Short mmCIF file of N, CA, C and O in Angstrom, two decimals:
data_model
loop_
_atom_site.label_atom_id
_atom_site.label_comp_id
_atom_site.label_asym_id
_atom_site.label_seq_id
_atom_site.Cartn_x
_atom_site.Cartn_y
_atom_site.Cartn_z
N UNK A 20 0.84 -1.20 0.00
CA UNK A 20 0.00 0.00 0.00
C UNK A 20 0.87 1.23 0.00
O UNK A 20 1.94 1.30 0.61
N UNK A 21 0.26 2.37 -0.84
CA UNK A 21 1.07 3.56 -0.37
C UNK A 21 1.47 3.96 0.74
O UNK A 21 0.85 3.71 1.77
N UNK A 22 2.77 4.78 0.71
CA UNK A 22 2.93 5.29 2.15
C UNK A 22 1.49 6.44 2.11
O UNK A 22 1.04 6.95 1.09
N UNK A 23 0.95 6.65 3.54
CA UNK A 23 0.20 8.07 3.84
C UNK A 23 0.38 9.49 3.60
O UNK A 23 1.45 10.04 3.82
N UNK A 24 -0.47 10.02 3.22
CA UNK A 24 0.16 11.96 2.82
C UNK A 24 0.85 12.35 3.72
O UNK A 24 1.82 13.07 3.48
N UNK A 25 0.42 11.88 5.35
CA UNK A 25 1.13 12.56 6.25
C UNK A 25 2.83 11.85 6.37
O UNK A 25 3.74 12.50 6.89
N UNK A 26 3.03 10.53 5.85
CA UNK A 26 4.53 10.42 5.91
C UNK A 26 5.09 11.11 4.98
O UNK A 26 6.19 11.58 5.26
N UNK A 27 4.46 11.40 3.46
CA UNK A 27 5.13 11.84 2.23
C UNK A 27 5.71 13.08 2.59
O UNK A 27 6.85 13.48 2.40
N UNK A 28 4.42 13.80 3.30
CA UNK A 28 4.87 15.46 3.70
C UNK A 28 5.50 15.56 4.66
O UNK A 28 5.75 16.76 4.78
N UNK A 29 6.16 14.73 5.86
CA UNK A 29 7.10 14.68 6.83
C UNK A 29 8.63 14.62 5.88
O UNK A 29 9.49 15.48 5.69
N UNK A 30 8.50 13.26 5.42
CA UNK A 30 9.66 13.26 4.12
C UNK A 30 10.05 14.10 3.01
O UNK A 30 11.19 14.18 2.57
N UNK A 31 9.00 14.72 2.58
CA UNK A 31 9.35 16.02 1.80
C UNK A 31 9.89 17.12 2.46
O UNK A 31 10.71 17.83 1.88
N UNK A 32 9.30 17.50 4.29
CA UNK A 32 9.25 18.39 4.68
C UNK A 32 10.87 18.36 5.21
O UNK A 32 11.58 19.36 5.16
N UNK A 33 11.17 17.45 5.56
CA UNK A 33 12.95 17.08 6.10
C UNK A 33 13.65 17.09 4.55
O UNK A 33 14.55 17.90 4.76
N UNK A 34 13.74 16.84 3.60
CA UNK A 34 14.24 16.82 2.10
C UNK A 34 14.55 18.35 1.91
O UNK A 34 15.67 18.73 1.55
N UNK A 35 13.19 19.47 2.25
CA UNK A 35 13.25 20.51 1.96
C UNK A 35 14.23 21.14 3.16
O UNK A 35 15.08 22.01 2.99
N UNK A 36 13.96 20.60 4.20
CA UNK A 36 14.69 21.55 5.54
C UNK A 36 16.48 21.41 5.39
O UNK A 36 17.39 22.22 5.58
N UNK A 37 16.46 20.04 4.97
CA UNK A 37 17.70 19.79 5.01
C UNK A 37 18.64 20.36 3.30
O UNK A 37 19.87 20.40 3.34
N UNK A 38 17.89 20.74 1.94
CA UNK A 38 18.31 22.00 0.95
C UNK A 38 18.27 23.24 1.31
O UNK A 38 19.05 24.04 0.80
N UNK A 39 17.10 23.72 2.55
CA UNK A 39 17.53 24.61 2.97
C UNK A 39 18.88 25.21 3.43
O UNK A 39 19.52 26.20 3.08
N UNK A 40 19.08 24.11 4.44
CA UNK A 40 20.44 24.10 5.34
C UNK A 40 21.58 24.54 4.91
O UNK A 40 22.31 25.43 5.33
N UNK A 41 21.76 23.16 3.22
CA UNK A 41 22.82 23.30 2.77
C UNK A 41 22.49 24.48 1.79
O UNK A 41 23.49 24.79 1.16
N UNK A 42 21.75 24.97 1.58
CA UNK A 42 22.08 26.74 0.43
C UNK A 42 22.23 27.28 1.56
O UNK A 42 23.07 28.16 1.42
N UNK A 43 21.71 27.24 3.11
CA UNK A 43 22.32 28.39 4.21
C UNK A 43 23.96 28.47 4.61
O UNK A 43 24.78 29.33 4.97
N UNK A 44 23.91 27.04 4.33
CA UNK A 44 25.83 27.22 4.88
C UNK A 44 26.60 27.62 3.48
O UNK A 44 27.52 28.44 3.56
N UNK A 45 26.35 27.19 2.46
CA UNK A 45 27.16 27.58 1.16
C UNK A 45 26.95 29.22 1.18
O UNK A 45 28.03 29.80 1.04
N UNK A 46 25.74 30.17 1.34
CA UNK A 46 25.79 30.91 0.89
C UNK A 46 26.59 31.65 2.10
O UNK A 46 27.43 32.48 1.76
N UNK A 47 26.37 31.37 3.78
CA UNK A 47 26.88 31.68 4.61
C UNK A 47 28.99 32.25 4.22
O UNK A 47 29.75 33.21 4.30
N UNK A 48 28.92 30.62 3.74
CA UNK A 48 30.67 30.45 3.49
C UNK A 48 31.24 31.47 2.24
O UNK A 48 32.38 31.92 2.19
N UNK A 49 30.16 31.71 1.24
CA UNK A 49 30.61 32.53 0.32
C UNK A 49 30.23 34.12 1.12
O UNK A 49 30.96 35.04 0.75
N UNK A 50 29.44 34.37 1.89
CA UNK A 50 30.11 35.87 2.32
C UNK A 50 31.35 35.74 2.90
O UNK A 50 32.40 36.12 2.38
N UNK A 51 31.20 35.10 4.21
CA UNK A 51 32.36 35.01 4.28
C UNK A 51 33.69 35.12 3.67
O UNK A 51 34.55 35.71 4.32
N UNK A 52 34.08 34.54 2.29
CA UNK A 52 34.61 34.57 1.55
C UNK A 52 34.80 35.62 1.02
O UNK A 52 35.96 35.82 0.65
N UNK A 53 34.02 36.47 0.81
CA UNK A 53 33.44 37.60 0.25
C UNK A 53 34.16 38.56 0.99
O UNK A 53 35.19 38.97 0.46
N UNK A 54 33.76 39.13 2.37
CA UNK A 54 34.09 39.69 2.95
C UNK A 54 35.55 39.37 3.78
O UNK A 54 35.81 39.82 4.90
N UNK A 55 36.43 38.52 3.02
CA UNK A 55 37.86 38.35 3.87
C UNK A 55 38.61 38.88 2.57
O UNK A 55 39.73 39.39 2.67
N UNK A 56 38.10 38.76 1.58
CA UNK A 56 38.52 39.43 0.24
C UNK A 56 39.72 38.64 -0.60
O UNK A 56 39.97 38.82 -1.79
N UNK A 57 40.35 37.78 0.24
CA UNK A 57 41.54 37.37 -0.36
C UNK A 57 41.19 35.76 -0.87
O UNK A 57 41.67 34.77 -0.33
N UNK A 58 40.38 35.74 -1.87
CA UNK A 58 40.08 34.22 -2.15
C UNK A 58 41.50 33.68 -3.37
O UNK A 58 42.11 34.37 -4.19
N UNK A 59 41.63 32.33 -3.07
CA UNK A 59 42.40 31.86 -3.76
C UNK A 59 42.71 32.11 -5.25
O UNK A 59 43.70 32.48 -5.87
N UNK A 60 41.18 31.67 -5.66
CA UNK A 60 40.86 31.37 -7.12
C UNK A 60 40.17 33.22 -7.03
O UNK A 60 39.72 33.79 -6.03
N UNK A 61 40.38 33.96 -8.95
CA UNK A 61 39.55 34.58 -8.58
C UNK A 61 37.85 34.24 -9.31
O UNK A 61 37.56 33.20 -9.91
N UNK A 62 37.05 35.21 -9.11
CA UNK A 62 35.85 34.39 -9.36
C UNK A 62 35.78 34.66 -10.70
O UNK A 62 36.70 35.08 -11.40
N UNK A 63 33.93 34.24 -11.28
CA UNK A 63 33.60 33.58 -12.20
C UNK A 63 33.93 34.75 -12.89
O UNK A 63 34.53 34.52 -13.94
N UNK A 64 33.71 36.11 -12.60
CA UNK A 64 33.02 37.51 -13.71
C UNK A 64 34.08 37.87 -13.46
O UNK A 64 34.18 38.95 -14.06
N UNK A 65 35.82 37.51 -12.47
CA UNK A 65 37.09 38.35 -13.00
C UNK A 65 37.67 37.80 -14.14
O UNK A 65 38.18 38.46 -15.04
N UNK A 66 37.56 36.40 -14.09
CA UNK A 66 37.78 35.37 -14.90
C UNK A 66 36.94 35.76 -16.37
O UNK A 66 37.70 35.62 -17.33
N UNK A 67 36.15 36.03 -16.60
CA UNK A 67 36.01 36.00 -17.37
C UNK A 67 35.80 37.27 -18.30
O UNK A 67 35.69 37.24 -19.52
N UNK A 68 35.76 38.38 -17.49
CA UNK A 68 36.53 40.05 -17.96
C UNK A 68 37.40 39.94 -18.46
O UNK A 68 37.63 40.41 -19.58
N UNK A 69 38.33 39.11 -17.59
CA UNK A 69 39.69 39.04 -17.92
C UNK A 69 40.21 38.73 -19.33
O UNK A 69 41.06 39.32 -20.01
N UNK A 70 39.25 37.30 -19.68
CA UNK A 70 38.87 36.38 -20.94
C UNK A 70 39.04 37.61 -22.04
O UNK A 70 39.93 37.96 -22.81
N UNK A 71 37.69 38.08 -21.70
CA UNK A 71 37.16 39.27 -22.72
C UNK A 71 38.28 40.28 -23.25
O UNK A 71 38.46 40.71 -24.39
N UNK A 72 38.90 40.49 -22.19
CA UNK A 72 39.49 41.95 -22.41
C UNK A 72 40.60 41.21 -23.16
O UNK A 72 41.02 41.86 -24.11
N UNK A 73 41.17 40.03 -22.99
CA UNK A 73 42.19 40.03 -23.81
C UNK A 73 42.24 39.33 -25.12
O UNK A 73 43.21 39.36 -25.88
N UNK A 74 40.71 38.46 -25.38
CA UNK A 74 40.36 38.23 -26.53
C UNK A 74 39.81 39.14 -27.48
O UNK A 74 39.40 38.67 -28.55
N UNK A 75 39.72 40.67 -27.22
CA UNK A 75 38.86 41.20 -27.88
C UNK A 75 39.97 42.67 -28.43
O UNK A 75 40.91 43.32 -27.97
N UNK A 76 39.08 42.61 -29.76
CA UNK A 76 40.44 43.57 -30.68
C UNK A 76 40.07 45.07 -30.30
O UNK A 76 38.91 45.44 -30.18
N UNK A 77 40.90 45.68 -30.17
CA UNK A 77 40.70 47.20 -29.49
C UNK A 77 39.96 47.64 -30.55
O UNK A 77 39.02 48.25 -30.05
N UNK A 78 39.88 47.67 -31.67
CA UNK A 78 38.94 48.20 -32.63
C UNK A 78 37.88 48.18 -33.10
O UNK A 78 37.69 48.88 -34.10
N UNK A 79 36.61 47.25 -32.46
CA UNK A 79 35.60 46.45 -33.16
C UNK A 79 34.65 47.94 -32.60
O UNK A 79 34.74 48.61 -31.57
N UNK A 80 33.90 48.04 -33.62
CA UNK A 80 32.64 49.06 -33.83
C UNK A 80 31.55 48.75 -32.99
O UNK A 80 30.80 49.59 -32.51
N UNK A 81 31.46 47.20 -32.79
CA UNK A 81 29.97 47.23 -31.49
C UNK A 81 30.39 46.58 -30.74
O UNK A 81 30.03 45.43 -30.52
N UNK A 82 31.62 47.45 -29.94
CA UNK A 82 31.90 47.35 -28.27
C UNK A 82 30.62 47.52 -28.24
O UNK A 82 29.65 47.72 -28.97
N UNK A 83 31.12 47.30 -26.59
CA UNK A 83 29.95 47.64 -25.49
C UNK A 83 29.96 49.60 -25.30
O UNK A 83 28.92 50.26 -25.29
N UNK A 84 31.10 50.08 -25.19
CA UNK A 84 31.41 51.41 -25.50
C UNK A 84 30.81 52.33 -26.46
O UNK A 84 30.53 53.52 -26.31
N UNK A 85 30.67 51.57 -27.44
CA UNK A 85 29.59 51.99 -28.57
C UNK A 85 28.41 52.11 -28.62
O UNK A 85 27.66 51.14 -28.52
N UNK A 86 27.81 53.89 -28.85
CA UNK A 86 26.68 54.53 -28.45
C UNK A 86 25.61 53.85 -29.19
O UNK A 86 24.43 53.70 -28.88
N UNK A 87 26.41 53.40 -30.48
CA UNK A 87 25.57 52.84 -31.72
C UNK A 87 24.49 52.04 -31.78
O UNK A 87 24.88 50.94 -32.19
N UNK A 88 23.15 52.02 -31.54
CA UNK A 88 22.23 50.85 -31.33
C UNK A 88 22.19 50.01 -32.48
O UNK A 88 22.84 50.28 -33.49
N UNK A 89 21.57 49.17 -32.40
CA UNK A 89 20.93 48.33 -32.79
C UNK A 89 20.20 48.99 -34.07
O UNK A 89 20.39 48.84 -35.28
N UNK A 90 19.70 49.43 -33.67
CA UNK A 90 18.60 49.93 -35.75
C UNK A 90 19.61 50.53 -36.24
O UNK A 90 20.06 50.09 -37.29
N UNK A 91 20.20 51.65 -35.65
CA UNK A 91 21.30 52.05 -36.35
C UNK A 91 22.05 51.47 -37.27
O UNK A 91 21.92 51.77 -38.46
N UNK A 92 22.85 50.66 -36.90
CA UNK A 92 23.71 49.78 -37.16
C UNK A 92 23.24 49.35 -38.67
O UNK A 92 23.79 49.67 -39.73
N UNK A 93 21.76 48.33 -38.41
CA UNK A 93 21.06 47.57 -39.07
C UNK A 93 20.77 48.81 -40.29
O UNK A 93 21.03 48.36 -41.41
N UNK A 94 20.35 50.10 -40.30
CA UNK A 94 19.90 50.99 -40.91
C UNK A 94 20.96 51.41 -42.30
O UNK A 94 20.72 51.54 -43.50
N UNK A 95 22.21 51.55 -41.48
CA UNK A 95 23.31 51.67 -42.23
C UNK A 95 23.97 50.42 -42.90
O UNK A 95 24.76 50.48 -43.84
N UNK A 96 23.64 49.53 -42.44
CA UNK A 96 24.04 47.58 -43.57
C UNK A 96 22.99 47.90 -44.15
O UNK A 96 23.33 47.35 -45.19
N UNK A 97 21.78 48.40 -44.45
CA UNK A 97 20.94 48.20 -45.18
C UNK A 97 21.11 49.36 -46.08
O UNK A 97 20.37 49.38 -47.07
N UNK A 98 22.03 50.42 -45.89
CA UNK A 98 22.09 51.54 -47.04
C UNK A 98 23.36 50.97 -47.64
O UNK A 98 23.81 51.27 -48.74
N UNK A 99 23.90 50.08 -46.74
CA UNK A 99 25.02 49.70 -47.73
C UNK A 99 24.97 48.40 -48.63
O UNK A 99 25.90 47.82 -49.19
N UNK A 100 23.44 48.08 -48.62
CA UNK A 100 22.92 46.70 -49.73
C UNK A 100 23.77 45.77 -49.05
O UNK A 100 24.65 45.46 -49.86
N UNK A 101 24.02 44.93 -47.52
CA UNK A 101 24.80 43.89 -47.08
C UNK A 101 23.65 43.69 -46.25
O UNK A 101 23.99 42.98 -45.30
N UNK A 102 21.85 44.14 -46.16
CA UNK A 102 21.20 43.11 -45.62
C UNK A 102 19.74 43.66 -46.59
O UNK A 102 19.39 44.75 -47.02
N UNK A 103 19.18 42.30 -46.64
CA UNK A 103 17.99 42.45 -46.98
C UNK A 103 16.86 43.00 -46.56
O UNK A 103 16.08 42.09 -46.26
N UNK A 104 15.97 44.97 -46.25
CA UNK A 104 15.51 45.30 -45.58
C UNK A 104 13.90 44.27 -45.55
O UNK A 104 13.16 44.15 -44.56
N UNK A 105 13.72 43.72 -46.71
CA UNK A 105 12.26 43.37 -47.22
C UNK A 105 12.10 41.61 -46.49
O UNK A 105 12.64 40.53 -46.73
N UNK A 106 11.41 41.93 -45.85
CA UNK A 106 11.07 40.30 -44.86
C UNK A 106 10.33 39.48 -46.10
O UNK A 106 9.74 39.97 -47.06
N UNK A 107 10.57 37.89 -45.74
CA UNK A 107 9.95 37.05 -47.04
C UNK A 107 8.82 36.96 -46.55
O UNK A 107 8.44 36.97 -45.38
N UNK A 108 7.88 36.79 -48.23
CA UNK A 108 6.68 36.97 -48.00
C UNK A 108 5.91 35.68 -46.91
O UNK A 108 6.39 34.66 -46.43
N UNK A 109 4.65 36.26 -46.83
CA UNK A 109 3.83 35.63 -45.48
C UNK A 109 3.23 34.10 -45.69
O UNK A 109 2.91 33.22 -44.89
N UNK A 110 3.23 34.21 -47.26
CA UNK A 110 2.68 32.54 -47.96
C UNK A 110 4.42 31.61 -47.34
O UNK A 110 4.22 30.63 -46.63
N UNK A 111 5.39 31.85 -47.54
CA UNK A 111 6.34 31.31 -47.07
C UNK A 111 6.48 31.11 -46.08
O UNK A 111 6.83 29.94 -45.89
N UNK A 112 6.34 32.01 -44.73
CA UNK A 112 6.58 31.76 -43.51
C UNK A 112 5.28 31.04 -43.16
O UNK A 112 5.62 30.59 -42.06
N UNK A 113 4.11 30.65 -43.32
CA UNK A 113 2.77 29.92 -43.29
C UNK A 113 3.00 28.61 -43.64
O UNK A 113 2.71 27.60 -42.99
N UNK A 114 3.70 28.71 -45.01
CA UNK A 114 3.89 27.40 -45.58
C UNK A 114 4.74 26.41 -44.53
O UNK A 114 4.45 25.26 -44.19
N UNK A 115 6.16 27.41 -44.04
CA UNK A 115 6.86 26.63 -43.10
C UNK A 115 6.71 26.11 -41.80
O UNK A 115 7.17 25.10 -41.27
N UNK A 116 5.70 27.33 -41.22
CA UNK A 116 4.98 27.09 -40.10
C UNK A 116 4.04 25.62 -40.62
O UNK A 116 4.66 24.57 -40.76
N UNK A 117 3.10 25.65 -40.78
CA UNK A 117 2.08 24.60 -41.18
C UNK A 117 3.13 23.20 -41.56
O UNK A 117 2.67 22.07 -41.38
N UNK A 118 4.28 23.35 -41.99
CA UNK A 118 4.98 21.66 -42.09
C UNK A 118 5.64 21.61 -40.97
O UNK A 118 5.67 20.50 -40.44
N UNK A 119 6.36 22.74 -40.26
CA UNK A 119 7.07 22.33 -38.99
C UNK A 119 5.90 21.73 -37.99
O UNK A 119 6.22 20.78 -37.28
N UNK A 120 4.56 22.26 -37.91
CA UNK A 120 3.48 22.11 -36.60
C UNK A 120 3.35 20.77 -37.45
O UNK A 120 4.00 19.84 -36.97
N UNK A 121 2.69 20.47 -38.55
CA UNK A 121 2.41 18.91 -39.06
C UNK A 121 3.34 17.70 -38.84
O UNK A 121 2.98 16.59 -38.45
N UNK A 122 4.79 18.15 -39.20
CA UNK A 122 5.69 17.26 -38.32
C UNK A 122 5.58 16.88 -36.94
O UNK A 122 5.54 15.73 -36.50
N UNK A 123 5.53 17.93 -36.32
CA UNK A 123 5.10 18.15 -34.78
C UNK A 123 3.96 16.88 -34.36
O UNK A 123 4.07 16.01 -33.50
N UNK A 124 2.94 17.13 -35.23
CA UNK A 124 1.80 16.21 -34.50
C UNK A 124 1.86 15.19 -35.17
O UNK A 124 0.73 14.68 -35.15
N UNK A 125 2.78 14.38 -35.97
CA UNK A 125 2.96 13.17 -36.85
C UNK A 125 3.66 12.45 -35.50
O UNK A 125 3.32 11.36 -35.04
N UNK A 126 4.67 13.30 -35.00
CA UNK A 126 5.41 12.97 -34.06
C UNK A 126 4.75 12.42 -32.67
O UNK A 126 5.17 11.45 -32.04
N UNK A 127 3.92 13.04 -32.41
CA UNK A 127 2.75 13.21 -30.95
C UNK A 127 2.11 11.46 -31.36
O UNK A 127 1.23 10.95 -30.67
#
């Protein structure tokens, strides 16, 4: 026979107390860590600044530094004929939709 709701939710309720615990002491140990300042390793986001800054060519046009948005950008590839401003027509994207969903439920 099944165990009872009231054992499941005792057993769930110790499962949960005891993930509690352990995210309280990990996160406990990382202030700690935090606040002694001198960790061994350094962390994930120096590590990987670090990555950045030295993989990346001092010259590229869409730094992060760069005021330049997004349409912009796109506005000017498109005066320079290197993107297509005109979206494909709607019988196409229907057509593809309607075989990707039909695959879909061949599959189901």
């Amino acid at each position: 026979s099944p165990p009872s709701s009231g054992a499941l939710t005792s057993s769930a309720n110790r499962t949960l107390d005891a993930l509690e615990a352990r995210i309280a002491a990990k996160s406990k140990e990382e202030d700690k860590n935090r606040s002694r300042g001198s960790s061994k390793a350094p962390s994930y986001e120096a590590r990987l600044t670090r990555k950045l800054n030295k993989d990346r060519p001092q010259n590229r046009s869409h730094s992060q530094g760069s005021a330049e948005t997004f349409e912009e950008r796109y506005k000017r590839k498109a005066g320079e004929g290197s993107v297509n401003p005109s979206p494909p027509s709607s019988g196409a994207l229907t057509s593809s939709a309607n075989r990707t969903l039909d695959a879909l439920e061949a599959r189901i």
